[in-house]
Amino acid sequence: AQSVAQPEDQVNVAEGNPLTVKCTYSVSGNPYLFWYVQYPNRGLQFLLKYITGDNLVKGSYGFEAEFNKSQTSFHLKKPSALVSDSALYFCAVTILSGAGSYQLTFGKGTKLSVIP
Amino acid sequence: DAGVIQSPRHEVTEMGQEVTLRCKPISGHNSLFWYRQTMMRGLELLIYFNNNVPIDDSGMPEDRFSAKMPNASFSTLKIQPSEPRDSAVYFCASSLKGEQYFGPGTRLTVT
């Protein structure tokens, strides 16, 4: 079985400071990892993914994430936070299923608040 | 592309009534997922389809819930009869190669 842990329910950061939203995972096999963002009253929006290759992946809106196999982590980062980054962030993991589809397992989400 | 389309965006109904939620996936995507999101339980996968075939419906809460995908461009999630505890935001998502693209959701309120 696969699982995702987002250990922080909420992260507060001052505008302009670097931000990190943590994610650890557990799968049997090679993981495919994703980050999504959800703004109030909206659907989840895809930010970035790790499939294979370079451990540092870059995504939308200046976000990046680093895959660390030994620590089974995939933390989301941004060098300089904006107030508009305030939202709910979800980490997700999957492996290719026998049916050829990708059933994602989502974490519980981390609420990011960027303080002006 | 217009993205994943869901209708209605809001639904208010009385307990015992039938509710049908609709989803149009992104053209060319071969997988479709139905999720439910509440404050208490977070994001839950209800069912997903691959090439219009239901693959895993283990997340469907009970027999009151049913989902269909008659063709590649349309899916429905039906609740009959509805109950107040079904109140939630229901999302549809589609995918082709891993990342899922979510619709705006249907906010269901059952009174």
PDB file of C-alpha atoms in Angstrom:
ATOM      1  CA  ALA A   1       0.000   0.000   0.000  1.00  0.00           C
ATOM      2  CA  GLN A   2       1.143   3.514  -0.692  1.00  0.00           C
ATOM      3  CA  SER A   3       0.858   6.454   1.671  1.00  0.00           C
ATOM      4  CA  VAL A   4       1.777  10.104   1.974  1.00  0.00           C
ATOM      5  CA  ALA A   5       2.438  12.119   5.115  1.00  0.00           C
ATOM      6  CA  GLN A   6       2.355  15.874   5.360  1.00  0.00           C
ATOM      7  CA  PRO A   7       3.479  16.402   8.930  1.00  0.00           C
ATOM      8  CA  GLU A   8       2.427  20.037   9.208  1.00  0.00           C
ATOM      9  CA  ASP A   9      -1.228  21.038   9.102  1.00  0.00           C
ATOM     10  CA  GLN A  10      -0.210  24.671   8.755  1.00  0.00           C
ATOM     11  CA  VAL A  11       2.905  26.599   7.774  1.00  0.00           C
ATOM     12  CA  ASN A  12       3.287  30.316   8.355  1.00  0.00           C
ATOM     13  CA  VAL A  13       5.975  32.299   6.582  1.00  0.00           C
ATOM     14  CA  ALA A  14       6.684  35.973   6.115  1.00  0.00           C
ATOM     15  CA  GLU A  15       6.425  37.432   2.645  1.00  0.00           C
ATOM     16  CA  GLY A  16       9.800  37.372   0.917  1.00  0.00           C
ATOM     17  CA  ASN A  17      11.156  34.548   3.049  1.00  0.00           C
ATOM     18  CA  PRO A  18      11.836  31.071   1.683  1.00  0.00           C
ATOM     19  CA  LEU A  19       9.136  28.489   2.249  1.00  0.00           C
ATOM     20  CA  THR A  20       9.156  24.725   2.627  1.00  0.00           C
ATOM     21  CA  VAL A  21       6.173  22.407   2.763  1.00  0.00           C
ATOM     22  CA  LYS A  22       7.143  18.915   3.820  1.00  0.00           C
ATOM     23  CA  CYS A  23       6.079  15.580   2.356  1.00  0.00           C
ATOM     24  CA  THR A  24       7.208  12.020   2.968  1.00  0.00           C
ATOM     25  CA  TYR A  25       5.931   8.953   1.184  1.00  0.00           C
ATOM     26  CA  SER A  26       5.830   5.187   1.344  1.00  0.00           C
ATOM     27  CA  VAL A  27       5.459   2.955  -1.729  1.00  0.00           C
ATOM     28  CA  SER A  28       6.563  -0.446  -2.943  1.00  0.00           C
ATOM     29  CA  GLY A  29       8.423   0.364  -6.098  1.00  0.00           C
ATOM     30  CA  ASN A  30       9.512   3.512  -7.868  1.00  0.00           C
ATOM     31  CA  PRO A  31       7.359   6.476  -6.893  1.00  0.00           C
ATOM     32  CA  TYR A  32       5.794   9.077  -9.078  1.00  0.00           C
ATOM     33  CA  LEU A  33       5.351  12.192  -6.931  1.00  0.00           C
ATOM     34  CA  PHE A  34       3.190  15.262  -7.381  1.00  0.00           C
ATOM     35  CA  TRP A  35       2.353  18.562  -5.743  1.00  0.00           C
ATOM     36  CA  TYR A  36      -0.991  20.281  -6.097  1.00  0.00           C
ATOM     37  CA  VAL A  37      -2.303  23.609  -4.835  1.00  0.00           C
ATOM     38  CA  GLN A  38      -5.890  24.433  -3.934  1.00  0.00           C
ATOM     39  CA  TYR A  39      -7.112  27.992  -3.630  1.00  0.00           C
ATOM     40  CA  PRO A  40     -10.369  28.664  -1.761  1.00  0.00           C
ATOM     41  CA  ASN A  41     -13.451  27.390  -3.548  1.00  0.00           C
ATOM     42  CA  ARG A  42     -11.390  25.970  -6.392  1.00  0.00           C
ATOM     43  CA  GLY A  43     -10.300  22.573  -7.601  1.00  0.00           C
ATOM     44  CA  LEU A  44      -6.801  21.209  -7.106  1.00  0.00           C
ATOM     45  CA  GLN A  45      -4.269  22.626  -9.531  1.00  0.00           C
ATOM     46  CA  PHE A  46      -1.214  20.653 -10.677  1.00  0.00           C
ATOM     47  CA  LEU A  47       2.098  22.306  -9.696  1.00  0.00           C
ATOM     48  CA  LEU A  48       4.871  19.851 -10.514  1.00  0.00           C
ATOM     49  CA  LYS A  49       5.830  16.199 -10.693  1.00  0.00           C
ATOM     50  CA  TYR A  50       8.781  13.869 -10.285  1.00  0.00           C
ATOM     51  CA  ILE A  51       8.899  10.813 -12.510  1.00  0.00           C
ATOM     52  CA  THR A  52      12.591  10.101 -12.983  1.00  0.00           C
ATOM     53  CA  GLY A  53      15.855  11.931 -13.623  1.00  0.00           C
ATOM     54  CA  ASP A  54      17.005  15.096 -11.872  1.00  0.00           C
ATOM     55  CA  ASN A  55      16.039  15.093  -8.208  1.00  0.00           C
ATOM     56  CA  LEU A  56      15.193  18.803  -8.306  1.00  0.00           C
ATOM     57  CA  VAL A  57      12.082  19.502 -10.306  1.00  0.00           C
ATOM     58  CA  LYS A  58      10.735  22.926 -11.149  1.00  0.00           C
ATOM     59  CA  GLY A  59       7.083  23.755 -11.518  1.00  0.00           C
ATOM     60  CA  SER A  60       4.598  26.543 -11.857  1.00  0.00           C
ATOM     61  CA  TYR A  61       4.732  29.894 -10.053  1.00  0.00           C
ATOM     62  CA  GLY A  62       8.399  29.543  -9.041  1.00  0.00           C
ATOM     63  CA  PHE A  63       7.883  26.403  -6.974  1.00  0.00           C
ATOM     64  CA  GLU A  64      10.320  23.537  -6.947  1.00  0.00           C
ATOM     65  CA  ALA A  65      10.589  20.222  -5.134  1.00  0.00           C
ATOM     66  CA  GLU A  66      13.454  17.964  -4.258  1.00  0.00           C
ATOM     67  CA  PHE A  67      13.160  14.201  -4.431  1.00  0.00           C
ATOM     68  CA  ASN A  68      15.225  12.446  -1.765  1.00  0.00           C
ATOM     69  CA  LYS A  69      15.077   8.685  -2.139  1.00  0.00           C
ATOM     70  CA  SER A  70      17.002   7.842   1.022  1.00  0.00           C
ATOM     71  CA  GLN A  71      14.719   9.990   3.154  1.00  0.00           C
ATOM     72  CA  THR A  72      11.613   9.130   1.089  1.00  0.00           C
ATOM     73  CA  SER A  73      10.793  12.819   0.947  1.00  0.00           C
ATOM     74  CA  PHE A  74       9.557  15.256  -1.658  1.00  0.00           C
ATOM     75  CA  HIS A  75       9.501  18.690  -0.018  1.00  0.00           C
ATOM     76  CA  LEU A  76       8.036  21.669  -1.843  1.00  0.00           C
ATOM     77  CA  LYS A  77      10.097  24.854  -1.816  1.00  0.00           C
ATOM     78  CA  LYS A  78      10.093  28.419  -3.037  1.00  0.00           C
ATOM     79  CA  PRO A  79      12.923  30.905  -2.531  1.00  0.00           C
ATOM     80  CA  SER A  80      10.717  33.918  -1.850  1.00  0.00           C
ATOM     81  CA  ALA A  81       7.109  33.579  -0.699  1.00  0.00           C
ATOM     82  CA  LEU A  82       4.297  35.779  -1.973  1.00  0.00           C
ATOM     83  CA  VAL A  83       1.044  36.584  -0.195  1.00  0.00           C
ATOM     84  CA  SER A  84      -0.714  35.090  -3.202  1.00  0.00           C
ATOM     85  CA  ASP A  85       0.945  31.719  -2.447  1.00  0.00           C
ATOM     86  CA  SER A  86      -1.375  31.353   0.560  1.00  0.00           C
ATOM     87  CA  ALA A  87      -3.387  28.217  -0.157  1.00  0.00           C
ATOM     88  CA  LEU A  88      -3.766  24.539   0.666  1.00  0.00           C
ATOM     89  CA  TYR A  89      -0.997  22.313  -0.696  1.00  0.00           C
ATOM     90  CA  PHE A  90      -1.289  18.595  -1.345  1.00  0.00           C
ATOM     91  CA  CYS A  91       1.435  16.054  -1.955  1.00  0.00           C
ATOM     92  CA  ALA A  92       0.513  12.876  -3.851  1.00  0.00           C
ATOM     93  CA  VAL A  93       2.214   9.627  -4.802  1.00  0.00           C
ATOM     94  CA  THR A  94       1.500   6.788  -7.165  1.00  0.00           C
ATOM     95  CA  ILE A  95       3.035   3.827  -8.924  1.00  0.00           C
ATOM     96  CA  LEU A  96       1.945   2.556 -12.288  1.00  0.00           C
ATOM     97  CA  SER A  97      -0.883   0.113 -11.650  1.00  0.00           C
ATOM     98  CA  GLY A  98      -1.498  -3.101 -13.500  1.00  0.00           C
ATOM     99  CA  ALA A  99      -4.442  -1.485 -15.239  1.00  0.00           C
ATOM    100  CA  GLY A 100      -2.179   1.182 -16.674  1.00  0.00           C
ATOM    101  CA  SER A 101      -3.823   3.973 -14.741  1.00  0.00           C
ATOM    102  CA  TYR A 102      -2.434   6.242 -12.093  1.00  0.00           C
ATOM    103  CA  GLN A 103      -4.382   6.189  -8.855  1.00  0.00           C
ATOM    104  CA  LEU A 104      -2.946   8.977  -6.727  1.00  0.00           C
ATOM    105  CA  THR A 105      -2.729   8.783  -2.946  1.00  0.00           C
ATOM    106  CA  PHE A 106      -2.978  12.279  -1.497  1.00  0.00           C
ATOM    107  CA  GLY A 107      -1.705  13.641   1.773  1.00  0.00           C
ATOM    108  CA  LYS A 108      -4.063  15.484   4.102  1.00  0.00           C
ATOM    109  CA  GLY A 109      -2.859  18.850   2.922  1.00  0.00           C
ATOM    110  CA  THR A 110      -0.854  21.707   4.438  1.00  0.00           C
ATOM    111  CA  LYS A 111      -2.297  25.167   4.756  1.00  0.00           C
ATOM    112  CA  LEU A 112       0.286  27.756   3.823  1.00  0.00           C
ATOM    113  CA  SER A 113      -0.185  31.291   5.103  1.00  0.00           C
ATOM    114  CA  VAL A 114       2.161  33.983   3.851  1.00  0.00           C
ATOM    115  CA  ILE A 115       2.119  36.985   6.141  1.00  0.00           C
ATOM    116  CA  PRO A 116       2.612  40.428   4.594  1.00  0.00           C
TER     117      PRO A 116
ATOM    118  CA  ASP B   1      -8.930  23.145 -23.994  1.00  0.00           C
ATOM    119  CA  ALA B   2     -11.603  24.149 -21.477  1.00  0.00           C
ATOM    120  CA  GLY B   3     -10.319  21.781 -18.837  1.00  0.00           C
ATOM    121  CA  VAL B   4     -12.488  19.420 -16.835  1.00  0.00           C
ATOM    122  CA  ILE B   5     -16.076  20.612 -16.759  1.00  0.00           C
ATOM    123  CA  GLN B   6     -18.434  19.815 -13.908  1.00  0.00           C
ATOM    124  CA  SER B   7     -22.087  20.598 -13.459  1.00  0.00           C
ATOM    125  CA  PRO B   8     -23.854  21.845 -11.531  1.00  0.00           C
ATOM    126  CA  ARG B   9     -21.434  23.994  -9.559  1.00  0.00           C
ATOM    127  CA  HIS B  10     -23.791  24.140  -6.618  1.00  0.00           C
ATOM    128  CA  GLU B  11     -26.611  21.806  -5.650  1.00  0.00           C
ATOM    129  CA  VAL B  12     -28.940  22.141  -2.715  1.00  0.00           C
ATOM    130  CA  THR B  13     -31.401  19.327  -2.191  1.00  0.00           C
ATOM    131  CA  GLU B  14     -33.540  17.789   0.490  1.00  0.00           C
ATOM    132  CA  MET B  15     -32.780  14.524   2.198  1.00  0.00           C
ATOM    133  CA  GLY B  16     -34.123  11.575   0.242  1.00  0.00           C
ATOM    134  CA  GLN B  17     -33.873  13.215  -3.156  1.00  0.00           C
ATOM    135  CA  GLU B  18     -31.790  11.865  -6.012  1.00  0.00           C
ATOM    136  CA  VAL B  19     -28.723  13.891  -6.970  1.00  0.00           C
ATOM    137  CA  THR B  20     -26.768  13.543 -10.217  1.00  0.00           C
ATOM    138  CA  LEU B  21     -23.397  15.164 -10.694  1.00  0.00           C
ATOM    139  CA  ARG B  22     -21.887  15.423 -14.157  1.00  0.00           C
ATOM    140  CA  CYS B  23     -18.370  15.549 -15.496  1.00  0.00           C
ATOM    141  CA  LYS B  24     -16.792  16.102 -18.890  1.00  0.00           C
ATOM    142  CA  PRO B  25     -13.098  15.139 -18.856  1.00  0.00           C
ATOM    143  CA  ILE B  26     -10.369  16.728 -20.927  1.00  0.00           C
ATOM    144  CA  SER B  27     -10.498  15.420 -24.470  1.00  0.00           C
ATOM    145  CA  GLY B  28      -8.006  12.608 -25.041  1.00  0.00           C
ATOM    146  CA  HIS B  29      -7.614  11.700 -21.383  1.00  0.00           C
ATOM    147  CA  ASN B  30      -8.227   8.019 -20.686  1.00  0.00           C
ATOM    148  CA  SER B  31      -8.666   8.011 -16.912  1.00  0.00           C
ATOM    149  CA  LEU B  32     -11.380   9.684 -14.850  1.00  0.00           C
ATOM    150  CA  PHE B  33     -11.593  10.022 -11.096  1.00  0.00           C
ATOM    151  CA  TRP B  34     -14.349  11.083  -8.700  1.00  0.00           C
ATOM    152  CA  TYR B  35     -13.320  12.550  -5.329  1.00  0.00           C
ATOM    153  CA  ARG B  36     -15.151  13.927  -2.327  1.00  0.00           C
ATOM    154  CA  GLN B  37     -13.712  16.626  -0.076  1.00  0.00           C
ATOM    155  CA  THR B  38     -14.882  17.553   3.405  1.00  0.00           C
ATOM    156  CA  MET B  39     -13.243  19.348   6.292  1.00  0.00           C
ATOM    157  CA  MET B  40     -13.478  16.278   8.468  1.00  0.00           C
ATOM    158  CA  ARG B  41     -12.276  13.598   6.041  1.00  0.00           C
ATOM    159  CA  GLY B  42     -10.174  15.577   3.588  1.00  0.00           C
ATOM    160  CA  LEU B  43      -9.929  14.396  -0.022  1.00  0.00           C
ATOM    161  CA  GLU B  44     -11.309  10.911  -0.650  1.00  0.00           C
ATOM    162  CA  LEU B  45     -11.162   8.925  -3.880  1.00  0.00           C
ATOM    163  CA  LEU B  46     -14.584   7.457  -4.588  1.00  0.00           C
ATOM    164  CA  ILE B  47     -14.103   5.654  -7.887  1.00  0.00           C
ATOM    165  CA  TYR B  48     -11.986   5.779 -10.990  1.00  0.00           C
ATOM    166  CA  PHE B  49     -12.342   4.661 -14.582  1.00  0.00           C
ATOM    167  CA  ASN B  50      -9.751   3.685 -17.140  1.00  0.00           C
ATOM    168  CA  ASN B  51     -10.897   3.720 -20.773  1.00  0.00           C
ATOM    169  CA  ASN B  52     -14.495   4.048 -19.538  1.00  0.00           C
ATOM    170  CA  VAL B  53     -14.243   0.909 -17.382  1.00  0.00           C
ATOM    171  CA  PRO B  54     -14.565   1.179 -13.591  1.00  0.00           C
ATOM    172  CA  ILE B  55     -11.289  -0.008 -12.071  1.00  0.00           C
ATOM    173  CA  ASP B  56     -11.708   0.594  -8.352  1.00  0.00           C
ATOM    174  CA  ASP B  57     -14.917   1.597  -6.596  1.00  0.00           C
ATOM    175  CA  SER B  58     -13.797   0.649  -3.101  1.00  0.00           C
ATOM    176  CA  GLY B  59     -14.074   4.260  -2.015  1.00  0.00           C
ATOM    177  CA  MET B  60     -17.777   4.511  -2.777  1.00  0.00           C
ATOM    178  CA  PRO B  61     -19.372   4.963   0.653  1.00  0.00           C
ATOM    179  CA  GLU B  62     -22.362   2.716   0.180  1.00  0.00           C
ATOM    180  CA  ASP B  63     -24.897   1.446  -2.290  1.00  0.00           C
ATOM    181  CA  ARG B  64     -26.596   4.811  -2.433  1.00  0.00           C
ATOM    182  CA  PHE B  65     -23.688   5.971  -4.576  1.00  0.00           C
ATOM    183  CA  SER B  66     -23.230   4.903  -8.176  1.00  0.00           C
ATOM    184  CA  ALA B  67     -21.099   6.139 -11.063  1.00  0.00           C
ATOM    185  CA  LYS B  68     -21.175   5.587 -14.773  1.00  0.00           C
ATOM    186  CA  MET B  69     -19.034   6.485 -17.737  1.00  0.00           C
ATOM    187  CA  PRO B  70     -21.029   5.692 -20.890  1.00  0.00           C
ATOM    188  CA  ASN B  71     -18.396   7.195 -23.182  1.00  0.00           C
ATOM    189  CA  ALA B  72     -15.005   8.870 -23.106  1.00  0.00           C
ATOM    190  CA  SER B  73     -16.432  12.359 -22.756  1.00  0.00           C
ATOM    191  CA  PHE B  74     -19.005  11.996 -20.005  1.00  0.00           C
ATOM    192  CA  SER B  75     -19.419  10.595 -16.526  1.00  0.00           C
ATOM    193  CA  THR B  76     -22.036  10.829 -13.810  1.00  0.00           C
ATOM    194  CA  LEU B  77     -22.037  10.317 -10.068  1.00  0.00           C
ATOM    195  CA  LYS B  78     -25.457   9.614  -8.628  1.00  0.00           C
ATOM    196  CA  ILE B  79     -26.603   9.602  -5.022  1.00  0.00           C
ATOM    197  CA  GLN B  80     -29.988   8.041  -4.339  1.00  0.00           C
ATOM    198  CA  PRO B  81     -31.347   8.708  -1.781  1.00  0.00           C
ATOM    199  CA  SER B  82     -29.246  11.600  -0.567  1.00  0.00           C
ATOM    200  CA  GLU B  83     -28.535  12.209   3.125  1.00  0.00           C
ATOM    201  CA  PRO B  84     -27.205  15.249   5.019  1.00  0.00           C
ATOM    202  CA  ARG B  85     -23.856  13.498   5.600  1.00  0.00           C
ATOM    203  CA  ASP B  86     -23.332  13.467   1.838  1.00  0.00           C
ATOM    204  CA  SER B  87     -22.842  17.235   1.936  1.00  0.00           C
ATOM    205  CA  ALA B  88     -19.378  17.890   0.513  1.00  0.00           C
ATOM    206  CA  VAL B  89     -17.547  19.194  -2.513  1.00  0.00           C
ATOM    207  CA  TYR B  90     -17.324  16.559  -5.234  1.00  0.00           C
ATOM    208  CA  PHE B  91     -14.469  16.783  -7.701  1.00  0.00           C
ATOM    209  CA  CYS B  92     -13.951  15.075 -10.993  1.00  0.00           C
ATOM    210  CA  ALA B  93     -10.434  14.733 -12.400  1.00  0.00           C
ATOM    211  CA  SER B  94      -9.021  13.296 -15.593  1.00  0.00           C
ATOM    212  CA  SER B  95      -5.546  12.212 -16.614  1.00  0.00           C
ATOM    213  CA  LEU B  96      -3.518  10.718 -19.422  1.00  0.00           C
ATOM    214  CA  LYS B  97       0.035  10.255 -18.166  1.00  0.00           C
ATOM    215  CA  GLY B  98       0.134  10.599 -14.405  1.00  0.00           C
ATOM    216  CA  GLU B  99      -0.877  14.081 -13.331  1.00  0.00           C
ATOM    217  CA  GLN B 100      -4.565  14.554 -12.803  1.00  0.00           C
ATOM    218  CA  TYR B 101      -6.433  17.676 -13.805  1.00  0.00           C
ATOM    219  CA  PHE B 102      -9.294  18.647 -11.559  1.00  0.00           C
ATOM    220  CA  GLY B 103     -12.584  20.271 -12.327  1.00  0.00           C
ATOM    221  CA  PRO B 104     -13.944  23.177 -10.273  1.00  0.00           C
ATOM    222  CA  GLY B 105     -16.091  20.863  -8.179  1.00  0.00           C
ATOM    223  CA  THR B 106     -19.754  20.609  -7.272  1.00  0.00           C
ATOM    224  CA  ARG B 107     -20.685  21.843  -3.828  1.00  0.00           C
ATOM    225  CA  LEU B 108     -23.514  19.613  -2.612  1.00  0.00           C
ATOM    226  CA  THR B 109     -25.665  20.569   0.337  1.00  0.00           C
ATOM    227  CA  VAL B 110     -28.273  18.096   1.545  1.00  0.00           C
ATOM    228  CA  THR B 111     -30.740  19.527   4.043  1.00  0.00           C
TER     229      THR B 111
END
